[in-house]
Coordinates of C-alpha atoms in Angstrom, one line a residue:
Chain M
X15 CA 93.3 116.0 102.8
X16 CA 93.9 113.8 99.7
X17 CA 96.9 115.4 98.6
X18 CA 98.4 111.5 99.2
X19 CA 96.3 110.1 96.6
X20 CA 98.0 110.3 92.7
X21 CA 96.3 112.0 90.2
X22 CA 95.3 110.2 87.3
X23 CA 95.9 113.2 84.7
X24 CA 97.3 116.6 85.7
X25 CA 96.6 119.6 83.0
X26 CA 99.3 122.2 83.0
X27 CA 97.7 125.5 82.0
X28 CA 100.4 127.8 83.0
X29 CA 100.6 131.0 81.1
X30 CA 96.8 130.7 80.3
X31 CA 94.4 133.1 81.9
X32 CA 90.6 133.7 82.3
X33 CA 88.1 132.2 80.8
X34 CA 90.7 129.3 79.5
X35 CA 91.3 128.1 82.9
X36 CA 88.1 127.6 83.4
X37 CA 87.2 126.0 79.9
X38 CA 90.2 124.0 80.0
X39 CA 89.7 122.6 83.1
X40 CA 85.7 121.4 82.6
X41 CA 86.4 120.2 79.3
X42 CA 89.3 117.8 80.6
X43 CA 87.1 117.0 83.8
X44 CA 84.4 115.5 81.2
X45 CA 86.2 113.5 79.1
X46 CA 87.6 111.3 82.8
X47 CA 85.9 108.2 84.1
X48 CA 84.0 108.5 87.5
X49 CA 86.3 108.2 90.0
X50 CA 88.7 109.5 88.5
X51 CA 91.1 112.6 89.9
X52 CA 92.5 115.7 88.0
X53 CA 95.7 117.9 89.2
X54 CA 95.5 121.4 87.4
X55 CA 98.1 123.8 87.7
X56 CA 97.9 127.0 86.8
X57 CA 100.1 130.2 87.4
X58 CA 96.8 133.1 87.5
X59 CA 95.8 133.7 90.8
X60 CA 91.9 134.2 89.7
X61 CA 91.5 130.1 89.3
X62 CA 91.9 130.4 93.3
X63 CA 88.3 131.2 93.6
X64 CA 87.1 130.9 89.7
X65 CA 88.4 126.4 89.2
X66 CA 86.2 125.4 92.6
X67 CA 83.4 127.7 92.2
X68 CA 82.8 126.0 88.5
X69 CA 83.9 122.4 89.7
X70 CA 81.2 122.3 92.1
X71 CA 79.0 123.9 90.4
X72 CA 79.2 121.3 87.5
X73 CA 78.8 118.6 89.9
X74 CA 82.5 117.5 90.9
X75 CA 84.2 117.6 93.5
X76 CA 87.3 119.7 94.6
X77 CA 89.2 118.1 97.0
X78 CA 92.2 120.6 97.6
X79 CA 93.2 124.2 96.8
X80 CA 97.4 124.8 97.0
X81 CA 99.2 127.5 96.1
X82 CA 102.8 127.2 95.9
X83 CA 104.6 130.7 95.8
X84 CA 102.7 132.4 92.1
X85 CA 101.6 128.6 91.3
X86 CA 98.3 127.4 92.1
X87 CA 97.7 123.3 92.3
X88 CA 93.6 122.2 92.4
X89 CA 93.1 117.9 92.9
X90 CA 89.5 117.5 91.2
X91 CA 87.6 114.2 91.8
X92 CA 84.5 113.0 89.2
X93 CA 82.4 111.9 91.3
X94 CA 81.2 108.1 91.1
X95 CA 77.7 107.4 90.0
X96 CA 76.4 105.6 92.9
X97 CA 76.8 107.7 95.6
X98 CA 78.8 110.0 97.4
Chain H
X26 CA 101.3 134.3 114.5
X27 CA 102.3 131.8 111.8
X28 CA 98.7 131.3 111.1
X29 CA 97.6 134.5 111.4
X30 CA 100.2 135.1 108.8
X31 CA 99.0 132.5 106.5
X32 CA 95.3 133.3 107.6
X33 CA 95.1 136.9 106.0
X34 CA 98.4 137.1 104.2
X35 CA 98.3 134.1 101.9
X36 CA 95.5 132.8 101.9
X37 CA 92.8 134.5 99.4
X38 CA 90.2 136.6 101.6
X39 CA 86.1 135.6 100.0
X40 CA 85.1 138.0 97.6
X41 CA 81.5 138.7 98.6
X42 CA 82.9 140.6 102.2
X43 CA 85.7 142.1 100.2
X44 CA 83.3 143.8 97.5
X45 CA 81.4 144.9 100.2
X46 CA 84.3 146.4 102.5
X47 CA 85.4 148.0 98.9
X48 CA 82.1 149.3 98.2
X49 CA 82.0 151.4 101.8
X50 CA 85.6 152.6 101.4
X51 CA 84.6 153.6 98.3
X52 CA 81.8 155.7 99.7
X53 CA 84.3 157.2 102.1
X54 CA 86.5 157.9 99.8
X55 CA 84.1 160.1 97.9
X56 CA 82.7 162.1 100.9
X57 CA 86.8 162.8 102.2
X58 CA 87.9 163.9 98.2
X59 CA 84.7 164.8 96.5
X60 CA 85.1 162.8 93.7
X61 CA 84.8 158.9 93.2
X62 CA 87.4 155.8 93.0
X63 CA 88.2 155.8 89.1
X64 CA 91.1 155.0 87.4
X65 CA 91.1 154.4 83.8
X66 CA 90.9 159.1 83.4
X67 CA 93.8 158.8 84.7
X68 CA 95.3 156.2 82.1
X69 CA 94.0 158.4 79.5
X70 CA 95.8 161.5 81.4
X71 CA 98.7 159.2 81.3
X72 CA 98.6 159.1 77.0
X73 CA 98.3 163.0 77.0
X74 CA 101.3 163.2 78.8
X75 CA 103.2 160.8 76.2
X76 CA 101.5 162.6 73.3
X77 CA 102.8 166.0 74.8
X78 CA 106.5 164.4 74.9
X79 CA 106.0 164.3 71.0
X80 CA 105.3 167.8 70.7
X81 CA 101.5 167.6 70.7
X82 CA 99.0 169.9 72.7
X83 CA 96.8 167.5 74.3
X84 CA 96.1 170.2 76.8
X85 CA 94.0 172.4 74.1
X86 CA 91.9 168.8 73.4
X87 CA 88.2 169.1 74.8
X88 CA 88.5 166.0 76.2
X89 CA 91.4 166.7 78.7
X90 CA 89.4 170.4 79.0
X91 CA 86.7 167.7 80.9
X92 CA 89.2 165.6 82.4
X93 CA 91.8 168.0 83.7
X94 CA 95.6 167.5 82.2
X95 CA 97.4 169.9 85.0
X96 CA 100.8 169.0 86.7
X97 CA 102.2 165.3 87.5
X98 CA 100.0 162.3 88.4
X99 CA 101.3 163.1 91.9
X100 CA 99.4 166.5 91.8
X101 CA 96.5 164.7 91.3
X102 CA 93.3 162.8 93.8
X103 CA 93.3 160.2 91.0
X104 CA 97.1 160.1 90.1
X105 CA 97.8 159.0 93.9
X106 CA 95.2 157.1 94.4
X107 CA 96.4 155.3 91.5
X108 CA 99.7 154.9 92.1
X109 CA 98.8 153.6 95.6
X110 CA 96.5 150.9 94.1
X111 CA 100.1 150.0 92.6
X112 CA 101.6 149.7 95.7
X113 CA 98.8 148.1 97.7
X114 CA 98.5 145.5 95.4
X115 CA 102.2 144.9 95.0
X116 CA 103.1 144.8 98.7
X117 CA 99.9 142.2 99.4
X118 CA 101.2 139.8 96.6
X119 CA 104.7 140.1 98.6
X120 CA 103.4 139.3 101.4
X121 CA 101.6 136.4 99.9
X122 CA 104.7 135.0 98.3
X123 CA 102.3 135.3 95.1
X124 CA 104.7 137.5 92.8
X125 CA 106.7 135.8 90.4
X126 CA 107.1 136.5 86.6
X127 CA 104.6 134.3 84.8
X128 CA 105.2 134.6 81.1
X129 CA 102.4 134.5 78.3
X130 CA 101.3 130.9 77.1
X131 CA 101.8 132.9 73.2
X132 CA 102.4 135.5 71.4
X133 CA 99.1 135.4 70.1
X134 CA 97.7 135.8 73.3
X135 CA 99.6 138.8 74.3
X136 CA 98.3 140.2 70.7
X137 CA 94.9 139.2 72.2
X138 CA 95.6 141.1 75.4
X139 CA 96.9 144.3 73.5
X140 CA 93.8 144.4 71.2
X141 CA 91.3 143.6 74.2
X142 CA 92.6 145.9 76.3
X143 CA 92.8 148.7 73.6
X144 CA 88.9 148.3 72.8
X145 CA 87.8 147.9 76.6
X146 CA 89.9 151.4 77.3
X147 CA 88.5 152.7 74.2
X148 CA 84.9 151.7 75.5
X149 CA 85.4 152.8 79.0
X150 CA 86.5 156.3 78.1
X151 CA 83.7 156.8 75.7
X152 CA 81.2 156.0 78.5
X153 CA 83.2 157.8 81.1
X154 CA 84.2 155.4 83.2
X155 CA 85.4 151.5 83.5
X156 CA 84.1 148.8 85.7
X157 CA 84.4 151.6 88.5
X158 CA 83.3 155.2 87.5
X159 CA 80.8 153.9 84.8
X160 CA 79.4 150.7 87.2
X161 CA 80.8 150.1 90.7
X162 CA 81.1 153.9 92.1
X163 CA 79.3 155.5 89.1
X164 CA 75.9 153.2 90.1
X165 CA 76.0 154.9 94.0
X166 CA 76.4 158.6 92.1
X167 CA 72.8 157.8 91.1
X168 CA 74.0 158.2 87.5
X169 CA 71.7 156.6 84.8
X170 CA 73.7 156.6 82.6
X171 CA 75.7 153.6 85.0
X172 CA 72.9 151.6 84.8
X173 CA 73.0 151.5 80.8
X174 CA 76.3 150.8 81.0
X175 CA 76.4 147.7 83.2
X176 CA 73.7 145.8 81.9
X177 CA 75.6 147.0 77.9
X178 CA 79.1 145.3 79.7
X179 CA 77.2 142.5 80.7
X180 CA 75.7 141.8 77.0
X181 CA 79.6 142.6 75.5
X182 CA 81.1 140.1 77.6
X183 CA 78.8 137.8 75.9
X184 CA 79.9 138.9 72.3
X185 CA 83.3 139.0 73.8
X186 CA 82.8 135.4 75.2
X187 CA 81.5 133.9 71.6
X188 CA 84.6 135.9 70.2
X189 CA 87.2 134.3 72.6
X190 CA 86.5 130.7 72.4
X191 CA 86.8 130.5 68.8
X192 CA 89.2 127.9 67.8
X193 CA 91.9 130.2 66.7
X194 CA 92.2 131.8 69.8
X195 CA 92.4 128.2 71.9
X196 CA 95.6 126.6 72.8
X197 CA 95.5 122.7 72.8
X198 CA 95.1 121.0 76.2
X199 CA 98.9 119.9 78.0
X200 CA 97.6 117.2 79.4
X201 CA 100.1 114.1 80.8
X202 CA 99.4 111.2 83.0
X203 CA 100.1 111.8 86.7
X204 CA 100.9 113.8 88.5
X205 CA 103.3 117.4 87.8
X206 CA 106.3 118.4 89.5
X207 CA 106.5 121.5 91.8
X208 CA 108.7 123.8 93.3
X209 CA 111.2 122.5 95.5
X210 CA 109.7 123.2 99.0
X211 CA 112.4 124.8 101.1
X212 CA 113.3 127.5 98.4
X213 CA 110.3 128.3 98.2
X214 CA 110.0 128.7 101.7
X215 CA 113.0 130.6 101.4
X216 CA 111.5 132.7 98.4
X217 CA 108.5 133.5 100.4
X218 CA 110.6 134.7 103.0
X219 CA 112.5 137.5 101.0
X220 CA 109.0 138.3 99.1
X221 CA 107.8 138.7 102.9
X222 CA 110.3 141.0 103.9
X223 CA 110.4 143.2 100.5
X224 CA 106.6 143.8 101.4
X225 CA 106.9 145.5 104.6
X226 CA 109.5 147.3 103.2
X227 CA 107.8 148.8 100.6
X228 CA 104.3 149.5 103.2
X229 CA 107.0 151.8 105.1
X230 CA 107.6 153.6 101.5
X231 CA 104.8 154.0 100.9
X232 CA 103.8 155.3 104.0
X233 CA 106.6 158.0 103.5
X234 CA 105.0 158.7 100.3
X235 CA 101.6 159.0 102.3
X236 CA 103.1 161.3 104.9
X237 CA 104.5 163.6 101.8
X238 CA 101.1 163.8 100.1
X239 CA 99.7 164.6 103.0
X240 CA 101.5 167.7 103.3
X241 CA 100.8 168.6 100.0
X242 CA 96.5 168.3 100.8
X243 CA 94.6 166.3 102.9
X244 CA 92.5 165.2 99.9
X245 CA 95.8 163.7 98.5
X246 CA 97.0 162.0 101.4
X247 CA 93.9 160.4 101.6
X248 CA 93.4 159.2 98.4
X249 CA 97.2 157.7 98.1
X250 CA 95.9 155.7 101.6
X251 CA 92.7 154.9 100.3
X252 CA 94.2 154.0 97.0
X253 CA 96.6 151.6 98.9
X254 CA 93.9 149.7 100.8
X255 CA 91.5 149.6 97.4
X256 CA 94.6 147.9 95.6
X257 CA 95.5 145.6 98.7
X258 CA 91.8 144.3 99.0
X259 CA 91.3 143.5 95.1
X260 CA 94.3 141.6 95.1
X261 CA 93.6 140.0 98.5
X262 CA 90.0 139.1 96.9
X263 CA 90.9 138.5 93.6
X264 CA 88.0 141.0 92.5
X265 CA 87.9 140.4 89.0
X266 CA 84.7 142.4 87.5
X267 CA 85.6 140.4 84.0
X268 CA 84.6 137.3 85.6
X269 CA 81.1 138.4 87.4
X270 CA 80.4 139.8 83.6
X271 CA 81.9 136.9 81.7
X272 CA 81.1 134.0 83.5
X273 CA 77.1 134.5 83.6
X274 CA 77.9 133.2 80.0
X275 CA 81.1 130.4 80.6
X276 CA 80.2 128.2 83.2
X277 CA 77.6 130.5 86.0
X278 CA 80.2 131.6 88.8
X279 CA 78.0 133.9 91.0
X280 CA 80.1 134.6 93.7
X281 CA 81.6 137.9 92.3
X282 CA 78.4 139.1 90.7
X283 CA 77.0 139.1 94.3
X284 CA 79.4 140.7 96.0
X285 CA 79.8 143.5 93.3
X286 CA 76.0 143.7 93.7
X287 CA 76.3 144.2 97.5
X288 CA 79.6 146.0 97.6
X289 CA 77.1 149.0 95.8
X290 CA 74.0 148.4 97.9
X291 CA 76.8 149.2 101.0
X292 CA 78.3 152.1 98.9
X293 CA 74.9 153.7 97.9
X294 CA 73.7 154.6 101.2
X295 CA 77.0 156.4 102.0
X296 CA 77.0 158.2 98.7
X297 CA 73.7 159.5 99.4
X298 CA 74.2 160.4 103.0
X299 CA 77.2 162.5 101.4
X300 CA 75.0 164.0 98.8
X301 CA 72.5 165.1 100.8
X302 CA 75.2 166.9 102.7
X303 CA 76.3 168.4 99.5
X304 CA 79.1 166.6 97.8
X305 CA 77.9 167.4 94.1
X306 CA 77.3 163.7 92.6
X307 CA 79.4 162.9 89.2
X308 CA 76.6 162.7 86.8
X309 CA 77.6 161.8 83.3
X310 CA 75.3 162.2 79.9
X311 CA 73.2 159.1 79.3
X312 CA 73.3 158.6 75.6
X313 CA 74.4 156.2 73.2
X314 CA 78.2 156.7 74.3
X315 CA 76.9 154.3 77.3
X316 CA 75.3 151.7 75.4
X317 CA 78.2 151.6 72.7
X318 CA 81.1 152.1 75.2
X319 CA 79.6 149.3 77.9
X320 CA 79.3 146.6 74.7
X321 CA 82.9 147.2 73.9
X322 CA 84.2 147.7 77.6
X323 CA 82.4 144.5 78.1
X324 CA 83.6 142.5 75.0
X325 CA 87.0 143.9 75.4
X326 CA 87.7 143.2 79.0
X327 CA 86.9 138.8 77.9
X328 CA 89.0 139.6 75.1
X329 CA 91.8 140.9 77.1
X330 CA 90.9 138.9 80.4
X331 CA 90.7 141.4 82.5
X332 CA 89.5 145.0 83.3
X333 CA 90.7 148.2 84.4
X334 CA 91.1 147.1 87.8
X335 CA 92.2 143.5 87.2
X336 CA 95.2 144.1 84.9
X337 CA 96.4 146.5 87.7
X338 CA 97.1 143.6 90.6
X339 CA 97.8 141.4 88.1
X340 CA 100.2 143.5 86.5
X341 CA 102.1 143.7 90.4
X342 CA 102.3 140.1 90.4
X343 CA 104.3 139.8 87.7
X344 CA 101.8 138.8 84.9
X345 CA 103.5 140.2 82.2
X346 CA 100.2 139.6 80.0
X347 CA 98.8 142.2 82.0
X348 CA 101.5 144.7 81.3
X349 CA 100.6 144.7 78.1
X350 CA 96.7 144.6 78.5
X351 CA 97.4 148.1 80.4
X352 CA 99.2 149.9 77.8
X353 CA 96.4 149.1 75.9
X354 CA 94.0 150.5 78.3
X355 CA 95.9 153.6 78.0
X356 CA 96.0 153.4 74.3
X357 CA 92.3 153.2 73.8
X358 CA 91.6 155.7 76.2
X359 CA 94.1 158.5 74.7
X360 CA 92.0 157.3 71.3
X361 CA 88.7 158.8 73.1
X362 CA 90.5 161.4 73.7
X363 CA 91.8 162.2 70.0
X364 CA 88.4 161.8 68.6
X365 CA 86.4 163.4 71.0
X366 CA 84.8 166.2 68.8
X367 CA 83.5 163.7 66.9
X368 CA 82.6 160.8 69.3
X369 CA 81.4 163.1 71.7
X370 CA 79.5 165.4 69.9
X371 CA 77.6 162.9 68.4
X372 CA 76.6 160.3 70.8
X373 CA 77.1 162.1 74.1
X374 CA 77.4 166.0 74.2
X375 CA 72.8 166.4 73.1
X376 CA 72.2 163.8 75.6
X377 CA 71.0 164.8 79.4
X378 CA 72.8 164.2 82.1
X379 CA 70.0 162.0 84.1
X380 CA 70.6 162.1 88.2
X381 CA 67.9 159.4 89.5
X382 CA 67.8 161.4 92.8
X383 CA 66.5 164.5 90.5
X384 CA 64.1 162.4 88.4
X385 CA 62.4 160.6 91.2
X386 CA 63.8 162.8 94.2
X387 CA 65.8 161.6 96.7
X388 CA 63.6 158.4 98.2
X389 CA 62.2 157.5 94.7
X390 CA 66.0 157.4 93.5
X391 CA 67.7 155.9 96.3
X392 CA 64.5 153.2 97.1
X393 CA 64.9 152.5 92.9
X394 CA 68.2 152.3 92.8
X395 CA 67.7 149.3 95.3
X396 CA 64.9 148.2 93.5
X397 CA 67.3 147.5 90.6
X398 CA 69.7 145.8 92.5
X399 CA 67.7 143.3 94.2
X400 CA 66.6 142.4 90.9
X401 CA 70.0 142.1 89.2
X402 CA 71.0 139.6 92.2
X403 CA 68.2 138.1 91.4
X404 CA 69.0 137.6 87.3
X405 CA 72.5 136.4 88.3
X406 CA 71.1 133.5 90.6
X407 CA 68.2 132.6 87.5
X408 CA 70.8 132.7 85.4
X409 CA 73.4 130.7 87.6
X410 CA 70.4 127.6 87.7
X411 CA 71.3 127.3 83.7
X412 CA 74.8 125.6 84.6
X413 CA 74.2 124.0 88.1
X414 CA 75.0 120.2 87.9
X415 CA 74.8 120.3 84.4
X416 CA 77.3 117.2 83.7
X417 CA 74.4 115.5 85.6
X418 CA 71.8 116.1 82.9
X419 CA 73.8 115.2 80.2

């Protein structure tokens, strides 16, 4: 989908596991601008379903899921203010 | 046949139909071997046999007296089903191109894993069970004492949560601008390809291994196949009973919850169709050994990030974290065992062992045991509304 678009910060949690992944990941989401798009890449297979679940859940949007042999690459958008 | 592959090879399968697939193979699996899909008295089986290398007798311990210590792992329902877990996870992350050795971010979380995983086998053992004999099959055995010990793993998790984001245990954020670099594309390709290969290869040991068992028993064979497809569909699902506990309290993922719910609603009325046609139930005594061992079970399995189950397929694909978060397991659990004059004859020996289908009879327990979990299902979704769109509010 947007995999063209460059991320504006990319958080690099490999090594980490569950709940840091998580944690990590909404507490770098809320310090970005709307509009804004996160990389994460992590190396624990969880985050597959655990990083969109929560993303969506706390009101962003997830706009890929990759996995790359044992690493896992998630594009995370904050979404704008005025609309979809 | 490329996207079949990548369909239900790679790709993750949704957790809520995997649960519930594992929840009716589970009840199969307890009509075809008479006993249910456990693993962590076998990891304590596993420390008797080490203690005996030293010299020790754990055979005369009253513990291993209720547990069974006789012949190899391979002699054993649980042993194979165990060691197939192993292999049905491992061969699924092959196929997946998902196994790779992924080192610990530090030391001090590998401490953390060893110490979590210590305390959650510790707590599992003392309650008789892990996420699985104490919770996921032990619920469908219409053991009480289950239903003490979920709701006890759910309130450790929270301790365990408090406990694990403390500032010593966090690792500062690596954050850069742009984005990172991956793999180059065609060796992984080529990577996957070998991975690929090595999995098949290992399905056909294995299913030498299941043709060996089988002529030792039926009930053997049957549990090293069964044991195969259990460890295949938790890593295939990423079933990961820490996270339905620990994330009611971290950020209100439901998806697991559910499905764990469901996966026993699909198991119970197998369980009890067996029952009734006489398979004794495993009834265990509800005392304060469940309340006690689900707190630390559930604040050791955050701690350690992961359970019983989930250090196993981790373990396979290569998260060496997880290693270590097992031997724990075993450690903690071979503890139980040591102390179990004391532990047991204090907080579970005087207690009953309370069978919900004797207490209410067989409708009143089965139509209760639904009861509860319709409203547990319905707890995880009031509790899910605390964290939905909550960067909205703020």
């Amino acid at each position: 989908m947007n995999t063209e678009r460059k991320p504006d910060l990319s958080l690099d949690l490999r090594g980490e596991h569950c709940p840091y992944n998580a944690i990590a990941t909404l507490e770098t989401l809320r310090t970005m601008k709307p509009g804004q798009l996160l990389e994460v890449v992590t190396d624990c297979s969880q985050s597959f379903h655990g990083i969109p679940e929560d993303a969506t859940r706390h009101g962003y949007h997830c706009l890929a899921v990759e996995q790359h042999g044992p690493l896992f690459r998630f594009l995370i958008e904050v979404p704008s203010p005025t609309g979809e | 046949m490329s996207s079949l592959r990548q369909r239900f090879f790679v790709n993750f399968w949704p957790p809520i139909p995997t649960l519930v697939a594992l929840g009716v193979a589970s009840a199969y699996y307890f009509a075809l071997t008479g006993t249910f899909w456990a693993v962590t008295g076998e990891f304590t089986r596993w420390g008797g046999h080490v203690l005996s290398w030293f010299g020790l007798k754990p055979q005369e311990w009253s513990y291993f007296k209720i547990l069974g210590l006789q012949g190899t792992p391979l002699d054993r329902v649980d042993g194979v089903m165990v060691l197939g877990m192993f292999l049905g996870a491992l061969c699924c992350a092959l196929w997946a191109g998902n196994v790779g050795l992924r080192r610990p971010a530090s030391l001090r979380r590998l401490v953390q894993g060893l110490v979590g995983g210590i305390i959650a086998g510790f707590g599992a053992r003392l309650a008789m069970g892990c996420n699985l004999a104490a919770f996921f099959t032990g619920i469908p055995m219409f053991s009480v004492h289950a239903w003490a010990f979920m709701f006890s793993t759910v309130l450790g998790a929270w301790l365990g949560v408090k406990i694990t984001l403390l500032p010593f245990l966090r690792h500062s954020l690596r954050v850069q601008a742009g984005g990172s670099t991956l793999p180059d594309p065609e060796a992984l390709a080529r990577r996957t390809e070998r991975q690929w290969r090595l999995g098949w290869a290992l399905l056909l040991l294995a299913f030498a291994v299941a043709a060996w068992r089988f002529e030792a028993s039926l009930a053997l064979g049957m549990a090293f196949l069964f044991g195969l497809a259990f460890g295949g569909l938790i890593e295939r699902g990423q079933i990961c009973f820490t996270s339905a506990a620990r994330d009611l309290w971290t950020t209100g993922r439901t998806k697991v919850a559910y499905g764990i719910l469901l996966g026993m609603a699909a198991a119970c009325i197998g369980t009890f169709a067996a029952i009734r046609l006489g398979v004794a139930p495993k009834i265990f005594w509800m005392g304060p050994n469940a309340v006690l061992g689900g707190v630390l079970f559930g604040l050791g399995i955050v701690l350690a990030g992961g359970c019983e189950t989930g250090w196993m397929y981790r373990a396979m694909e290569g998260q060496m974290h997880f290693w270590v978060v097992g031997v724990g397991n075993v450690i903690g659990g071979t503890l139980v065992a040591a102390f179990w004059d004391e532990l047991g004859g204090a907080l579970a020996l005087p207690y009953p062992k309370l069978n919900l289908l004797e207490l209410f009879g067989p409708v009143g327990g089965l139509l209760l045991t639904y009861l509860g979990l319709a409203l547990s299902l319905v707890l995880v979704a009031a509790n899910a509304r605390r964290f939905s769109h909550a960067r909205k509010t703020r």
